[in-house]
């Protein structure tokens, strides 16, 4: 899976500006924690899974020329730390085609990633501050 760098900058309260390549979106928390200016980080994770699932199913149907008219994916957090995906397939499909499409839904890269044990490494980054001289004035060279 190729990805671009994802960067996150602080906004007002808990809002965050998420930049991915040339795209910017907002993550936030609902009131009263914050201003509800965007989906929560967990909802963005579910959106990634739902989008990836839908793309994987569409790619398989298109590759085989199957008559899949529509894919609907609804994703939510379930009990006991589970994620629940509901997948609706609309079209003139044989039972075996439906079986293969639903199997493909479990093979999308985000689904695989969430099902595996991926180590996450936190690396402290030292951000450069402008140099100052004397009474807090920026030094220009």
C-alpha positions as YAML, in Angstrom:
chain: A
units: angstrom
residues:
- id: 1
  name: UNK
  ca: [0.00, 0.00, 0.00]
- id: 2
  name: UNK
  ca: [1.56, 3.30, -1.02]
- id: 3
  name: UNK
  ca: [0.72, 6.35, 1.01]
- id: 4
  name: UNK
  ca: [1.52, 10.00, 1.19]
- id: 5
  name: UNK
  ca: [2.66, 11.64, 4.40]
- id: 6
  name: UNK
  ca: [-0.26, 12.51, 6.66]
- id: 7
  name: UNK
  ca: [0.33, 15.56, 8.82]
- id: 8
  name: UNK
  ca: [-1.88, 16.87, 11.60]
- id: 9
  name: UNK
  ca: [-1.94, 20.44, 12.91]
- id: 10
  name: UNK
  ca: [-3.78, 21.79, 15.91]
- id: 11
  name: UNK
  ca: [-6.87, 23.89, 15.45]
- id: 12
  name: UNK
  ca: [-9.37, 25.43, 17.85]
- id: 13
  name: UNK
  ca: [-10.03, 23.29, 20.94]
- id: 14
  name: UNK
  ca: [-9.65, 19.64, 19.85]
- id: 15
  name: UNK
  ca: [-10.12, 20.26, 16.11]
- id: 16
  name: UNK
  ca: [-7.26, 19.12, 13.91]
- id: 17
  name: UNK
  ca: [-6.38, 19.98, 10.31]
- id: 18
  name: UNK
  ca: [-5.36, 16.76, 8.59]
- id: 19
  name: UNK
  ca: [-3.31, 17.22, 5.43]
- id: 20
  name: UNK
  ca: [-2.71, 14.38, 2.99]
- id: 21
  name: UNK
  ca: [-0.93, 15.50, -0.16]
- id: 22
  name: UNK
  ca: [-3.08, 18.31, -1.56]
- id: 23
  name: UNK
  ca: [-6.14, 17.31, 0.48]
- id: 24
  name: UNK
  ca: [-7.16, 18.83, 3.80]
- id: 25
  name: UNK
  ca: [-9.86, 17.57, 6.11]
- id: 26
  name: UNK
  ca: [-10.87, 18.21, 9.68]
- id: 27
  name: UNK
  ca: [-10.99, 15.84, 12.62]
- id: 28
  name: UNK
  ca: [-12.73, 16.90, 15.81]
- id: 29
  name: UNK
  ca: [-14.79, 15.67, 18.74]
- id: 30
  name: UNK
  ca: [-18.46, 16.39, 19.34]
- id: 31
  name: UNK
  ca: [-19.73, 18.91, 21.87]
- id: 32
  name: UNK
  ca: [-19.17, 19.44, 24.75]
- id: 33
  name: UNK
  ca: [-15.56, 18.26, 24.30]
- id: 34
  name: UNK
  ca: [-15.04, 20.39, 21.20]
- id: 35
  name: UNK
  ca: [-16.99, 22.06, 18.38]
- id: 36
  name: UNK
  ca: [-17.91, 19.03, 16.21]
- id: 37
  name: UNK
  ca: [-16.35, 20.57, 13.07]
- id: 38
  name: UNK
  ca: [-15.51, 17.17, 11.59]
- id: 39
  name: UNK
  ca: [-15.61, 13.44, 12.18]
- id: 40
  name: UNK
  ca: [-13.80, 11.96, 15.16]
- id: 41
  name: UNK
  ca: [-10.51, 10.11, 14.63]
- id: 42
  name: UNK
  ca: [-12.37, 6.83, 15.20]
- id: 43
  name: UNK
  ca: [-14.96, 7.76, 12.57]
- id: 44
  name: UNK
  ca: [-12.15, 8.56, 10.13]
- id: 45
  name: UNK
  ca: [-10.75, 5.08, 10.80]
- id: 46
  name: UNK
  ca: [-14.16, 3.56, 10.05]
- id: 47
  name: UNK
  ca: [-14.40, 5.69, 6.90]
- id: 48
  name: UNK
  ca: [-11.01, 4.37, 5.75]
- id: 49
  name: UNK
  ca: [-12.17, 0.79, 6.29]
- id: 50
  name: UNK
  ca: [-15.52, 1.33, 4.57]
- id: 51
  name: UNK
  ca: [-13.95, 3.12, 1.61]
- id: 52
  name: UNK
  ca: [-11.25, 0.49, 1.17]
- id: 53
  name: UNK
  ca: [-13.83, -2.30, 1.41]
- id: 54
  name: UNK
  ca: [-16.06, -0.70, -1.22]
- id: 55
  name: UNK
  ca: [-13.09, -0.13, -3.56]
- id: 56
  name: UNK
  ca: [-11.91, -3.74, -3.24]
- id: 57
  name: UNK
  ca: [-15.37, -5.10, -4.02]
- id: 58
  name: UNK
  ca: [-15.83, -2.74, -6.99]
- id: 59
  name: UNK
  ca: [-12.39, -3.60, -8.39]
- id: 60
  name: UNK
  ca: [-13.14, -7.34, -8.31]
- id: 61
  name: UNK
  ca: [-16.57, -6.91, -9.92]
- id: 62
  name: UNK
  ca: [-15.18, -4.67, -12.65]
- id: 63
  name: UNK
  ca: [-12.24, -7.00, -13.33]
- id: 64
  name: UNK
  ca: [-14.65, -9.89, -13.94]
- id: 65
  name: UNK
  ca: [-17.30, -7.83, -15.70]
- id: 66
  name: UNK
  ca: [-19.94, -8.76, -13.12]
- id: 67
  name: UNK
  ca: [-23.17, -6.79, -13.03]
- id: 68
  name: UNK
  ca: [-22.71, -5.06, -9.69]
- id: 69
  name: UNK
  ca: [-24.85, -1.93, -9.79]
- id: 70
  name: UNK
  ca: [-24.17, -0.65, -6.29]
- id: 71
  name: UNK
  ca: [-22.15, -1.34, -3.14]
- id: 72
  name: UNK
  ca: [-23.29, 0.01, 0.21]
- id: 73
  name: UNK
  ca: [-20.96, -0.29, 3.19]
- id: 74
  name: UNK
  ca: [-21.92, 0.79, 6.71]
- id: 75
  name: UNK
  ca: [-19.26, 0.48, 9.40]
- id: 76
  name: UNK
  ca: [-19.61, 0.96, 13.15]
- id: 77
  name: UNK
  ca: [-17.89, 0.11, 16.39]
- id: 78
  name: UNK
  ca: [-19.53, -2.91, 17.98]
- id: 79
  name: UNK
  ca: [-19.19, -4.46, 21.40]
- id: 80
  name: UNK
  ca: [-16.02, -5.96, 22.84]
- id: 81
  name: UNK
  ca: [-13.73, -3.89, 20.63]
- id: 82
  name: UNK
  ca: [-15.19, -5.23, 17.39]
- id: 83
  name: UNK
  ca: [-15.80, -3.36, 14.19]
- id: 84
  name: UNK
  ca: [-18.97, -4.34, 12.33]
- id: 85
  name: UNK
  ca: [-19.21, -3.97, 8.53]
- id: 86
  name: UNK
  ca: [-22.58, -4.29, 6.82]
- id: 87
  name: UNK
  ca: [-22.23, -4.75, 3.06]
- id: 88
  name: UNK
  ca: [-25.08, -4.48, 0.58]
- id: 89
  name: UNK
  ca: [-24.58, -5.66, -3.00]
- id: 90
  name: UNK
  ca: [-27.16, -4.64, -5.60]
- id: 91
  name: UNK
  ca: [-27.11, -6.10, -9.09]
- id: 92
  name: UNK
  ca: [-27.71, -9.17, -11.22]
- id: 93
  name: UNK
  ca: [-25.24, -11.44, -9.43]
- id: 94
  name: UNK
  ca: [-24.99, -15.20, -9.07]
- id: 95
  name: UNK
  ca: [-24.66, -16.58, -5.50]
- id: 96
  name: UNK
  ca: [-21.01, -17.53, -6.16]
- id: 97
  name: UNK
  ca: [-20.24, -14.01, -7.39]
- id: 98
  name: UNK
  ca: [-21.78, -12.57, -4.20]
- id: 99
  name: UNK
  ca: [-19.68, -14.98, -2.12]
- id: 100
  name: UNK
  ca: [-16.49, -13.90, -3.91]
- id: 101
  name: UNK
  ca: [-17.34, -10.21, -3.58]
- id: 102
  name: UNK
  ca: [-17.98, -10.56, 0.15]
- id: 103
  name: UNK
  ca: [-14.69, -12.47, 0.51]
- id: 104
  name: UNK
  ca: [-12.91, -9.60, -1.29]
- id: 105
  name: UNK
  ca: [-14.39, -7.22, 1.29]
- id: 106
  name: UNK
  ca: [-12.24, -8.92, 3.91]
- id: 107
  name: UNK
  ca: [-9.08, -8.68, 1.85]
- id: 108
  name: UNK
  ca: [-8.85, -4.91, 1.39]
- id: 109
  name: UNK
  ca: [-5.57, -3.47, 2.72]
- id: 110
  name: UNK
  ca: [-7.16, -1.53, 5.58]
- id: 111
  name: UNK
  ca: [-9.12, -4.60, 6.74]
- id: 112
  name: UNK
  ca: [-5.94, -6.67, 6.69]
- id: 113
  name: UNK
  ca: [-4.04, -3.97, 8.55]
- id: 114
  name: UNK
  ca: [-6.65, -3.73, 11.29]
- id: 115
  name: UNK
  ca: [-6.72, -7.52, 11.66]
- id: 116
  name: UNK
  ca: [-2.96, -7.81, 12.04]
- id: 117
  name: UNK
  ca: [-0.60, -6.83, 14.78]
- id: 118
  name: UNK
  ca: [1.16, -3.78, 13.41]
- id: 119
  name: UNK
  ca: [3.88, -2.24, 15.53]
- id: 120
  name: UNK
  ca: [3.50, 1.51, 15.89]
- id: 121
  name: UNK
  ca: [6.70, 3.41, 16.59]
- id: 122
  name: UNK
  ca: [6.54, 6.85, 18.17]
- id: 123
  name: UNK
  ca: [9.51, 9.02, 17.24]
- id: 124
  name: UNK
  ca: [9.94, 12.36, 19.03]
- id: 125
  name: UNK
  ca: [10.50, 15.17, 16.57]
- id: 126
  name: UNK
  ca: [12.29, 18.33, 17.61]
- id: 127
  name: UNK
  ca: [10.76, 21.24, 15.77]
- id: 128
  name: UNK
  ca: [13.03, 24.21, 15.18]
- id: 129
  name: UNK
  ca: [11.98, 27.43, 16.85]
- id: 130
  name: UNK
  ca: [13.08, 30.78, 15.41]
- id: 131
  name: UNK
  ca: [16.20, 32.04, 17.13]
- id: 132
  name: UNK
  ca: [15.70, 35.07, 19.31]
- id: 133
  name: UNK
  ca: [18.05, 37.69, 20.62]
- id: 134
  name: UNK
  ca: [17.64, 39.83, 23.66]
- id: 135
  name: UNK
  ca: [14.03, 40.61, 24.52]
- id: 136
  name: UNK
  ca: [12.40, 37.85, 22.47]
- id: 137
  name: UNK
  ca: [12.97, 39.42, 19.06]
- id: 138
  name: UNK
  ca: [13.48, 37.10, 16.12]
- id: 139
  name: UNK
  ca: [17.02, 37.08, 14.76]
- id: 140
  name: UNK
  ca: [17.17, 37.55, 11.00]
- id: 141
  name: UNK
  ca: [20.24, 36.65, 9.03]
...
